[in-house]
PDB file of C-alpha atoms and ligand atoms in Angstrom:
ATOM      1  CA  MET A  23      92.363 103.668 109.989  1.00 79.00           C
ATOM      2  CA  LYS A  24      90.794 100.233 109.574  1.00 91.00           C
ATOM      3  CA  LYS A  25      89.387  99.395 106.166  1.00 96.00           C
ATOM      4  CA  LEU A  26      85.659  98.889 106.146  1.00 97.00           C
ATOM      5  CA  ILE A  27      83.683  97.026 103.505  1.00 98.00           C
ATOM      6  CA  VAL A  28      79.915  97.295 103.756  1.00 98.00           C
ATOM      7  CA  ALA A  29      77.695  94.900 101.789  1.00 98.00           C
ATOM      8  CA  ASN A  30      74.364  96.453 100.883  1.00 98.00           C
ATOM      9  CA  TRP A  31      72.197  93.556  99.753  1.00 98.00           C
ATOM     10  CA  LYS A  32      69.206  95.818  99.062  1.00 98.00           C
ATOM     11  CA  MET A  33      66.021  93.721  98.572  1.00 98.00           C
ATOM     12  CA  ASN A  34      67.991  90.507  97.931  1.00 98.00           C
ATOM     13  CA  PRO A  35      68.175  87.506  97.982  1.00 98.00           C
ATOM     14  CA  GLU A  36      64.727  85.995  97.614  1.00 98.00           C
ATOM     15  CA  THR A  37      64.900  83.334 100.301  1.00 97.00           C
ATOM     16  CA  VAL A  38      66.294  83.073 103.790  1.00 96.00           C
ATOM     17  CA  GLU A  39      68.219  79.967 102.750  1.00 96.00           C
ATOM     18  CA  GLN A  40      69.985  81.892  99.968  1.00 97.00           C
ATOM     19  CA  ALA A  41      70.730  84.635 102.488  1.00 97.00           C
ATOM     20  CA  ARG A  42      72.220  82.112 104.897  1.00 96.00           C
ATOM     21  CA  VAL A  43      74.489  80.605 102.224  1.00 97.00           C
ATOM     22  CA  LEU A  44      75.670  84.034 101.104  1.00 97.00           C
ATOM     23  CA  LEU A  45      76.347  85.186 104.639  1.00 96.00           C
ATOM     24  CA  LEU A  46      78.223  82.019 105.572  1.00 96.00           C
ATOM     25  CA  SER A  47      80.446  82.366 102.520  1.00 96.00           C
ATOM     26  CA  VAL A  48      81.643  85.638 104.073  1.00 95.00           C
ATOM     27  CA  GLU A  49      81.612  84.565 107.707  1.00 95.00           C
ATOM     28  CA  HIS A  50      83.677  81.418 107.030  1.00 95.00           C
ATOM     29  CA  ARG A  51      86.466  83.436 105.480  1.00 95.00           C
ATOM     30  CA  MET A  52      86.585  86.255 107.999  1.00 94.00           C
ATOM     31  CA  HIS A  53      89.371  84.610 109.998  1.00 92.00           C
ATOM     32  CA  LEU A  54      91.665  85.089 106.976  1.00 93.00           C
ATOM     33  CA  LEU A  55      91.612  88.865 107.451  1.00 91.00           C
ATOM     34  CA  THR A  56      93.823  90.895 109.727  1.00 84.00           C
ATOM     35  CA  GLU A  57      92.143  93.041 112.335  1.00 84.00           C
ATOM     36  CA  LYS A  58      92.741  96.013 110.034  1.00 87.00           C
ATOM     37  CA  THR A  59      89.759  95.064 107.907  1.00 94.00           C
ATOM     38  CA  GLU A  60      86.160  95.048 109.029  1.00 96.00           C
ATOM     39  CA  VAL A  61      83.194  93.665 107.096  1.00 97.00           C
ATOM     40  CA  VAL A  62      79.583  94.660 107.643  1.00 98.00           C
ATOM     41  CA  VAL A  63      76.715  92.810 105.972  1.00 98.00           C
ATOM     42  CA  CYS A  64      73.409  94.667 105.634  1.00 98.00           C
ATOM     43  CA  PRO A  65      70.608  92.252 104.712  1.00 98.00           C
ATOM     44  CA  PRO A  66      66.916  93.103 104.378  1.00 98.00           C
ATOM     45  CA  TYR A  67      65.292  93.579 107.820  1.00 97.00           C
ATOM     46  CA  ILE A  68      63.538  90.240 107.662  1.00 97.00           C
ATOM     47  CA  TYR A  69      66.823  88.314 107.651  1.00 97.00           C
ATOM     48  CA  LEU A  70      68.216  90.082 110.725  1.00 96.00           C
ATOM     49  CA  PRO A  71      66.914  87.564 113.306  1.00 94.00           C
ATOM     50  CA  PRO A  72      68.460  84.443 111.670  1.00 92.00           C
ATOM     51  CA  PHE A  73      71.621  86.431 110.962  1.00 90.00           C
ATOM     52  CA  SER A  74      72.254  87.029 114.620  1.00 87.00           C
ATOM     53  CA  HIS A  75      72.958  83.289 114.968  1.00 88.00           C
ATOM     54  CA  TYR A  76      75.387  83.075 112.082  1.00 90.00           C
ATOM     55  CA  THR A  77      77.555  86.173 112.430  1.00 90.00           C
ATOM     56  CA  HIS A  78      80.562  86.132 114.700  1.00 90.00           C
ATOM     57  CA  LEU A  79      83.373  87.938 112.926  1.00 93.00           C
ATOM     58  CA  ALA A  80      81.346  89.814 110.332  1.00 95.00           C
ATOM     59  CA  HIS A  81      79.255  92.687 111.671  1.00 96.00           C
ATOM     60  CA  VAL A  82      75.581  93.228 110.988  1.00 97.00           C
ATOM     61  CA  GLY A  83      74.059  96.421 109.658  1.00 98.00           C
ATOM     62  CA  ALA A  84      70.609  97.597 108.605  1.00 98.00           C
ATOM     63  CA  GLN A  85      69.799  99.327 105.330  1.00 98.00           C
ATOM     64  CA  ASN A  86      67.475 101.893 106.858  1.00 98.00           C
ATOM     65  CA  MET A  87      65.530 102.692 110.033  1.00 98.00           C
ATOM     66  CA  SER A  88      62.492 104.641 111.081  1.00 98.00           C
ATOM     67  CA  THR A  89      62.782 108.312 112.025  1.00 98.00           C
ATOM     68  CA  GLU A  90      60.746 107.354 115.107  1.00 98.00           C
ATOM     69  CA  GLU A  91      61.785 105.455 118.185  1.00 97.00           C
ATOM     70  CA  LYS A  92      58.438 103.792 118.932  1.00 96.00           C
ATOM     71  CA  GLY A  93      54.721 104.208 118.464  1.00 97.00           C
ATOM     72  CA  ALA A  94      51.951 104.032 115.893  1.00 98.00           C
ATOM     73  CA  PHE A  95      53.929 104.043 112.638  1.00 98.00           C
ATOM     74  CA  THR A  96      52.529 101.293 110.431  1.00 98.00           C
ATOM     75  CA  GLY A  97      55.138  99.402 108.478  1.00 97.00           C
ATOM     76  CA  GLU A  98      58.125 101.029 110.180  1.00 98.00           C
ATOM     77  CA  ILE A  99      60.967  99.350 112.050  1.00 98.00           C
ATOM     78  CA  SER A 100      62.759 101.142 114.848  1.00 98.00           C
ATOM     79  CA  ILE A 101      66.416 101.113 115.724  1.00 97.00           C
ATOM     80  CA  VAL A 102      65.472  99.895 119.208  1.00 97.00           C
ATOM     81  CA  GLN A 103      63.873  96.791 117.692  1.00 96.00           C
ATOM     82  CA  MET A 104      66.846  96.129 115.434  1.00 96.00           C
ATOM     83  CA  LYS A 105      69.367  96.353 118.246  1.00 95.00           C
ATOM     84  CA  GLN A 106      68.066  93.043 119.572  1.00 94.00           C
ATOM     85  CA  TRP A 107      69.489  91.362 116.482  1.00 95.00           C
ATOM     86  CA  ARG A 108      73.057  92.535 116.910  1.00 94.00           C
ATOM     87  CA  VAL A 109      72.736  95.436 114.490  1.00 97.00           C
ATOM     88  CA  GLU A 110      75.749  97.724 114.950  1.00 97.00           C
ATOM     89  CA  TYR A 111      75.596  99.832 111.779  1.00 98.00           C
ATOM     90  CA  VAL A 112      72.870 101.442 109.705  1.00 98.00           C
ATOM     91  CA  ILE A 113      73.070 102.813 106.156  1.00 98.00           C
ATOM     92  CA  LEU A 114      71.344 106.194 106.003  1.00 98.00           C
ATOM     93  CA  GLY A 115      70.554 108.627 103.221  1.00 97.00           C
ATOM     94  CA  HIS A 116      71.051 106.117 100.413  1.00 97.00           C
ATOM     95  CA  SER A 117      70.157 107.495  96.950  1.00 96.00           C
ATOM     96  CA  GLU A 118      67.466 104.864  96.459  1.00 96.00           C
ATOM     97  CA  ARG A 119      65.752 106.013  99.648  1.00 97.00           C
ATOM     98  CA  ARG A 120      65.994 109.624  98.510  1.00 96.00           C
ATOM     99  CA  LEU A 121      64.880 108.911  94.942  1.00 94.00           C
ATOM    100  CA  TYR A 122      62.142 106.285  95.372  1.00 95.00           C
ATOM    101  CA  PHE A 123      60.889 107.038  98.891  1.00 96.00           C
ATOM    102  CA  ASN A 124      61.281 110.816  98.926  1.00 95.00           C
ATOM    103  CA  GLU A 125      63.580 110.767 101.922  1.00 97.00           C
ATOM    104  CA  ASN A 126      64.836 114.282 102.544  1.00 96.00           C
ATOM    105  CA  ASP A 127      67.819 115.762 104.354  1.00 97.00           C
ATOM    106  CA  ALA A 128      65.772 116.487 107.485  1.00 98.00           C
ATOM    107  CA  ALA A 129      64.720 112.820 107.785  1.00 98.00           C
ATOM    108  CA  VAL A 130      68.315 111.677 107.279  1.00 98.00           C
ATOM    109  CA  ASN A 131      69.443 114.068 110.032  1.00 98.00           C
ATOM    110  CA  LYS A 132      66.738 112.789 112.385  1.00 98.00           C
ATOM    111  CA  LYS A 133      67.731 109.169 111.751  1.00 98.00           C
ATOM    112  CA  ILE A 134      71.425 109.903 112.314  1.00 98.00           C
ATOM    113  CA  THR A 135      70.605 111.565 115.648  1.00 98.00           C
ATOM    114  CA  LEU A 136      68.524 108.592 116.724  1.00 98.00           C
ATOM    115  CA  ALA A 137      71.088 106.007 115.617  1.00 98.00           C
ATOM    116  CA  LEU A 138      73.826 107.787 117.566  1.00 98.00           C
ATOM    117  CA  LYS A 139      71.600 108.026 120.627  1.00 98.00           C
ATOM    118  CA  HIS A 140      71.356 104.220 120.510  1.00 98.00           C
ATOM    119  CA  LYS A 141      75.064 103.770 119.845  1.00 98.00           C
ATOM    120  CA  ILE A 142      74.544 102.432 116.321  1.00 98.00           C
ATOM    121  CA  LYS A 143      77.109 103.606 113.775  1.00 98.00           C
ATOM    122  CA  PRO A 144      75.513 105.465 110.877  1.00 98.00           C
ATOM    123  CA  VAL A 145      77.000 104.973 107.403  1.00 98.00           C
ATOM    124  CA  VAL A 146      75.794 108.176 105.777  1.00 98.00           C
ATOM    125  CA  CYS A 147      75.675 108.312 101.974  1.00 98.00           C
ATOM    126  CA  LEU A 148      76.506 111.602 100.272  1.00 98.00           C
ATOM    127  CA  GLY A 149      76.000 112.160  96.547  1.00 96.00           C
ATOM    128  CA  GLY A 150      72.517 110.827  95.925  1.00 91.00           C
ATOM    129  CA  ASP A 151      70.093 113.300  94.450  1.00 87.00           C
ATOM    130  CA  LYS A 152      68.214 113.731  91.175  1.00 83.00           C
ATOM    131  CA  THR A 153      70.490 116.655  90.374  1.00 85.00           C
ATOM    132  CA  ALA A 154      73.734 114.671  90.804  1.00 87.00           C
ATOM    133  CA  LYS A 155      76.081 115.245  87.875  1.00 88.00           C
ATOM    134  CA  GLU A 156      79.774 114.515  87.734  1.00 87.00           C
ATOM    135  CA  ASN A 157      80.649 118.209  87.623  1.00 87.00           C
ATOM    136  CA  ASN A 158      78.489 119.369  90.559  1.00 92.00           C
ATOM    137  CA  MET A 159      79.287 116.757  93.173  1.00 96.00           C
ATOM    138  CA  LYS A 160      81.212 119.004  95.571  1.00 97.00           C
ATOM    139  CA  ARG A 161      78.265 121.351  95.879  1.00 96.00           C
ATOM    140  CA  LEU A 162      75.783 118.530  96.416  1.00 96.00           C
ATOM    141  CA  VAL A 163      77.994 116.681  98.892  1.00 97.00           C
ATOM    142  CA  THR A 164      78.570 119.887 100.888  1.00 98.00           C
ATOM    143  CA  LYS A 165      74.837 120.564 101.072  1.00 97.00           C
ATOM    144  CA  GLN A 166      74.019 116.999 102.140  1.00 98.00           C
ATOM    145  CA  PHE A 167      76.881 116.912 104.637  1.00 98.00           C
ATOM    146  CA  ASN A 168      75.813 120.130 106.348  1.00 98.00           C
ATOM    147  CA  ALA A 169      72.213 118.943 106.548  1.00 98.00           C
ATOM    148  CA  ALA A 170      73.273 115.532 107.867  1.00 98.00           C
ATOM    149  CA  VAL A 171      75.282 116.926 110.794  1.00 98.00           C
ATOM    150  CA  LYS A 172      72.912 119.801 111.653  1.00 97.00           C
ATOM    151  CA  GLY A 173      72.514 120.180 115.404  1.00 97.00           C
ATOM    152  CA  LEU A 174      74.967 117.402 116.255  1.00 97.00           C
ATOM    153  CA  GLU A 175      77.737 117.719 118.837  1.00 96.00           C
ATOM    154  CA  LYS A 176      81.350 117.332 117.665  1.00 95.00           C
ATOM    155  CA  GLU A 177      81.589 114.096 119.567  1.00 95.00           C
ATOM    156  CA  GLU A 178      78.580 112.743 117.659  1.00 96.00           C
ATOM    157  CA  ILE A 179      79.863 113.867 114.253  1.00 97.00           C
ATOM    158  CA  SER A 180      83.122 112.058 114.915  1.00 96.00           C
ATOM    159  CA  LYS A 181      81.220 108.766 115.150  1.00 97.00           C
ATOM    160  CA  ILE A 182      79.657 109.018 111.700  1.00 98.00           C
ATOM    161  CA  ILE A 183      81.057 106.988 108.810  1.00 98.00           C
ATOM    162  CA  PHE A 184      80.500 108.797 105.520  1.00 98.00           C
ATOM    163  CA  ALA A 185      80.267 107.169 102.117  1.00 98.00           C
ATOM    164  CA  TYR A 186      80.737 109.145  98.939  1.00 98.00           C
ATOM    165  CA  GLU A 187      78.253 107.491  96.648  1.00 97.00           C
ATOM    166  CA  PRO A 188      77.446 109.477  93.504  1.00 96.00           C
ATOM    167  CA  MET A 189      74.040 108.412  92.268  1.00 94.00           C
ATOM    168  CA  TRP A 190      75.178 108.198  88.656  1.00 95.00           C
ATOM    169  CA  ALA A 191      77.696 105.524  89.681  1.00 94.00           C
ATOM    170  CA  ILE A 192      75.229 103.084  91.250  1.00 94.00           C
ATOM    171  CA  SER A 193      75.225  99.999  89.071  1.00 92.00           C
ATOM    172  CA  THR A 194      71.456  99.687  88.769  1.00 94.00           C
ATOM    173  CA  MET A 195      70.800 103.326  87.795  1.00 91.00           C
ATOM    174  CA  LYS A 196      70.100 103.986  84.119  1.00 88.00           C
ATOM    175  CA  ASN A 197      73.301 104.782  82.161  1.00 87.00           C
ATOM    176  CA  SER A 198      75.408 104.350  85.281  1.00 91.00           C
ATOM    177  CA  LYS A 199      79.200 104.368  85.242  1.00 90.00           C
ATOM    178  CA  PRO A 200      81.617 103.994  88.132  1.00 91.00           C
ATOM    179  CA  ALA A 201      83.545 107.059  89.234  1.00 95.00           C
ATOM    180  CA  SER A 202      87.249 107.077  88.460  1.00 96.00           C
ATOM    181  CA  GLY A 203      89.533 106.436  91.416  1.00 97.00           C
ATOM    182  CA  GLU A 204      90.814 110.026  91.113  1.00 97.00           C
ATOM    183  CA  HIS A 205      87.310 111.474  91.250  1.00 97.00           C
ATOM    184  CA  ALA A 206      86.419 109.320  94.268  1.00 97.00           C
ATOM    185  CA  GLU A 207      89.613 110.345  96.028  1.00 98.00           C
ATOM    186  CA  GLU A 208      89.019 114.039  95.298  1.00 97.00           C
ATOM    187  CA  LEU A 209      85.502 113.970  96.725  1.00 98.00           C
ATOM    188  CA  ILE A 210      86.558 111.921  99.726  1.00 97.00           C
ATOM    189  CA  LEU A 211      89.288 114.462 100.489  1.00 96.00           C
ATOM    190  CA  HIS A 212      86.604 117.131 100.147  1.00 97.00           C
ATOM    191  CA  ILE A 213      84.425 115.286 102.702  1.00 97.00           C
ATOM    192  CA  ARG A 214      87.444 115.096 105.030  1.00 96.00           C
ATOM    193  CA  THR A 215      87.856 118.864 104.715  1.00 96.00           C
ATOM    194  CA  LEU A 216      84.194 119.352 105.634  1.00 97.00           C
ATOM    195  CA  ILE A 217      84.681 117.119 108.688  1.00 97.00           C
ATOM    196  CA  SER A 218      87.856 119.017 109.645  1.00 96.00           C
ATOM    197  CA  LYS A 219      85.976 122.305 109.471  1.00 96.00           C
ATOM    198  CA  LYS A 220      83.581 120.978 112.100  1.00 96.00           C
ATOM    199  CA  LEU A 221      85.985 119.016 114.258  1.00 94.00           C
ATOM    200  CA  GLY A 222      89.523 120.213 113.650  1.00 87.00           C
ATOM    201  CA  LYS A 223      92.159 119.032 111.214  1.00 80.00           C
ATOM    202  CA  ASP A 224      93.232 115.831 112.889  1.00 81.00           C
ATOM    203  CA  LYS A 225      89.705 114.496 113.199  1.00 81.00           C
ATOM    204  CA  GLY A 226      89.099 114.969 109.479  1.00 78.00           C
ATOM    205  CA  LYS A 227      92.155 112.896 108.710  1.00 81.00           C
ATOM    206  CA  HIS A 228      91.006 110.137 110.993  1.00 87.00           C
ATOM    207  CA  ALA A 229      87.347 109.998 110.002  1.00 93.00           C
ATOM    208  CA  ARG A 230      86.224 106.952 108.063  1.00 96.00           C
ATOM    209  CA  VAL A 231      85.098 107.756 104.543  1.00 98.00           C
ATOM    210  CA  LEU A 232      84.119 105.075 102.015  1.00 98.00           C
ATOM    211  CA  TYR A 233      83.392 105.040  98.300  1.00 98.00           C
ATOM    212  CA  GLY A 234      80.336 103.367  96.791  1.00 98.00           C
ATOM    213  CA  GLY A 235      79.081 102.926  93.229  1.00 97.00           C
ATOM    214  CA  THR A 236      79.747  99.873  91.023  1.00 96.00           C
ATOM    215  CA  VAL A 237      82.721  98.640  93.005  1.00 97.00           C
ATOM    216  CA  ASN A 238      83.432  95.193  91.641  1.00 97.00           C
ATOM    217  CA  LYS A 239      86.126  92.580  91.366  1.00 97.00           C
ATOM    218  CA  ALA A 240      87.539  94.105  88.184  1.00 97.00           C
ATOM    219  CA  ASN A 241      87.792  97.731  89.339  1.00 97.00           C
ATOM    220  CA  VAL A 242      88.388  97.483  93.097  1.00 98.00           C
ATOM    221  CA  HIS A 243      92.089  98.323  92.815  1.00 97.00           C
ATOM    222  CA  GLU A 244      91.151 101.649  91.205  1.00 97.00           C
ATOM    223  CA  PHE A 245      89.704 102.691  94.591  1.00 97.00           C
ATOM    224  CA  ALA A 246      91.671 100.601  97.089  1.00 97.00           C
ATOM    225  CA  GLN A 247      94.978 102.063  95.891  1.00 96.00           C
ATOM    226  CA  PHE A 248      94.147 105.452  97.438  1.00 96.00           C
ATOM    227  CA  PRO A 249      94.935 105.627 101.171  1.00 95.00           C
ATOM    228  CA  ALA A 250      92.243 108.337 101.529  1.00 95.00           C
ATOM    229  CA  ILE A 251      89.565 105.784 100.616  1.00 97.00           C
ATOM    230  CA  ASP A 252      88.851 103.771 103.752  1.00 97.00           C
ATOM    231  CA  GLY A 253      86.745 101.091 102.130  1.00 98.00           C
ATOM    232  CA  ALA A 254      83.675 100.517 100.031  1.00 98.00           C
ATOM    233  CA  LEU A 255      79.911 100.343 100.113  1.00 98.00           C
ATOM    234  CA  VAL A 256      79.123  97.491  97.750  1.00 98.00           C
ATOM    235  CA  GLY A 257      75.711  96.723  96.247  1.00 98.00           C
ATOM    236  CA  GLY A 258      75.475  94.376  93.259  1.00 97.00           C
ATOM    237  CA  ALA A 259      78.859  92.708  93.725  1.00 98.00           C
ATOM    238  CA  SER A 260      78.047  91.851  97.351  1.00 98.00           C
ATOM    239  CA  LEU A 261      75.505  89.301  96.094  1.00 98.00           C
ATOM    240  CA  ASP A 262      78.244  87.242  94.460  1.00 97.00           C
ATOM    241  CA  SER A 263      80.350  85.688  97.181  1.00 96.00           C
ATOM    242  CA  GLU A 264      83.516  85.415  95.078  1.00 97.00           C
ATOM    243  CA  ALA A 265      83.290  88.974  93.793  1.00 97.00           C
ATOM    244  CA  PHE A 266      82.605  90.328  97.262  1.00 98.00           C
ATOM    245  CA  TRP A 267      85.491  88.442  98.774  1.00 97.00           C
ATOM    246  CA  ALA A 268      87.834  89.725  96.060  1.00 97.00           C
ATOM    247  CA  ILE A 269      86.847  93.284  97.024  1.00 97.00           C
ATOM    248  CA  VAL A 270      87.389  92.647 100.730  1.00 97.00           C
ATOM    249  CA  LYS A 271      90.751  91.006 100.026  1.00 96.00           C
ATOM    250  CA  GLU A 272      91.955  93.879  97.882  1.00 96.00           C
ATOM    251  CA  PHE A 273      91.225  96.518 100.529  1.00 96.00           C
ATOM    252  CA  SER A 274      92.736  94.277 103.170  1.00 94.00           C
ATOM    253  CA  ARG A 275      95.868  93.750 101.074  1.00 88.00           C
ATOM    254  CA  GLU A 276      96.237  97.508 100.547  1.00 75.00           C
ATOM    255  CA  SER A 277      95.909  98.145 104.293  1.00 73.00           C
ATOM    256  CA  VAL A 278      98.745  95.699 105.036  1.00 68.00           C
ATOM    257  CA  HIS A 279     100.776  96.966 102.109  1.00 66.00           C
ATOM    258  CA  LYS A 280     100.501 100.623 103.172  1.00 62.00           C
ATOM    259  CA  GLY A 281     101.100  99.786 106.836  1.00 55.00           C
ATOM    260  CA  ILE A 282      97.793 101.274 107.900  1.00 51.00           C
ATOM    261  CA  LYS A 283      97.355 101.465 111.670  1.00 47.00           C
TER     262      LYS A 283
HETATM  263  P1  LIG B  24      76.333  99.102  93.453  1.00 70.25           P
HETATM  264  O1  LIG B  24      75.447  99.682  94.651  1.00 70.25           O
HETATM  265  O2  LIG B  24      77.613  98.592  94.058  1.00 70.25           O
HETATM  266  O3  LIG B  24      75.495  98.011  92.857  1.00 70.25           O
HETATM  267  O4  LIG B  24      76.566 100.234  92.521  1.00 70.25           O
HETATM  268  C1  LIG B  24      76.039 100.442  95.664  1.00 70.25           C
HETATM  269  C2  LIG B  24      74.966 100.964  96.575  1.00 70.25           C
HETATM  270  O5  LIG B  24      73.871 101.275  96.082  1.00 70.25           O
HETATM  271  O6  LIG B  24      75.174 101.098  97.791  1.00 70.25           O
END
């Protein structure tokens, strides 16, 4: 399975020029990677149009999308509109959306369905909820997983990329701390079991499951060393080009090292 590193820039940076510089720092180094590593950059919506001119090897993703396809929905942006700007991925169900914008499981499920209909790959976050505690993550992840895939065909479920992202590990949350590599691996194996239950054993093994939550230059090896962890969803560290590249390089190195196909 290819390694996948997704940069979630959140509401950063402040200017389009800063966004361009940050993006080019990634794009200009992409040729150094083998085809076993993929990088997706998810800027704020407003930078998507200029981005479509600068990205060639890096892929473009959105951080959210409307539950609706078109119509009178003030302030919303539809997946159909974003597709014009080479968007191939969309992050859905992020903890910040759930916590600050009251996004619920039903909305996440609706967005996943719509993204798949338009052939956009959803990166679905599991582990974000006010109740998230280190010792109850399996229960929460199971609940969010089942709600996320409700009503979907097997074929559709197999296209979803999941990210285990415990809310307490997100760098900007109060008193946050990254998960240990062992904890991340355990929950990712749990997500694979949930996928296998829906799709059959082999599919679970081959699904792409990432870890997110304070992945940085100093701790990336902690996660990249586990073959079960297919990559990372990176927030804060993706705004520092050197730190982000160190993360990409480490996952890429591990994929070569472990002979990942
Ligand atoms: P972080 O953010 O890497 O800053 O913890 C990850 C995310 O929110 O996706």
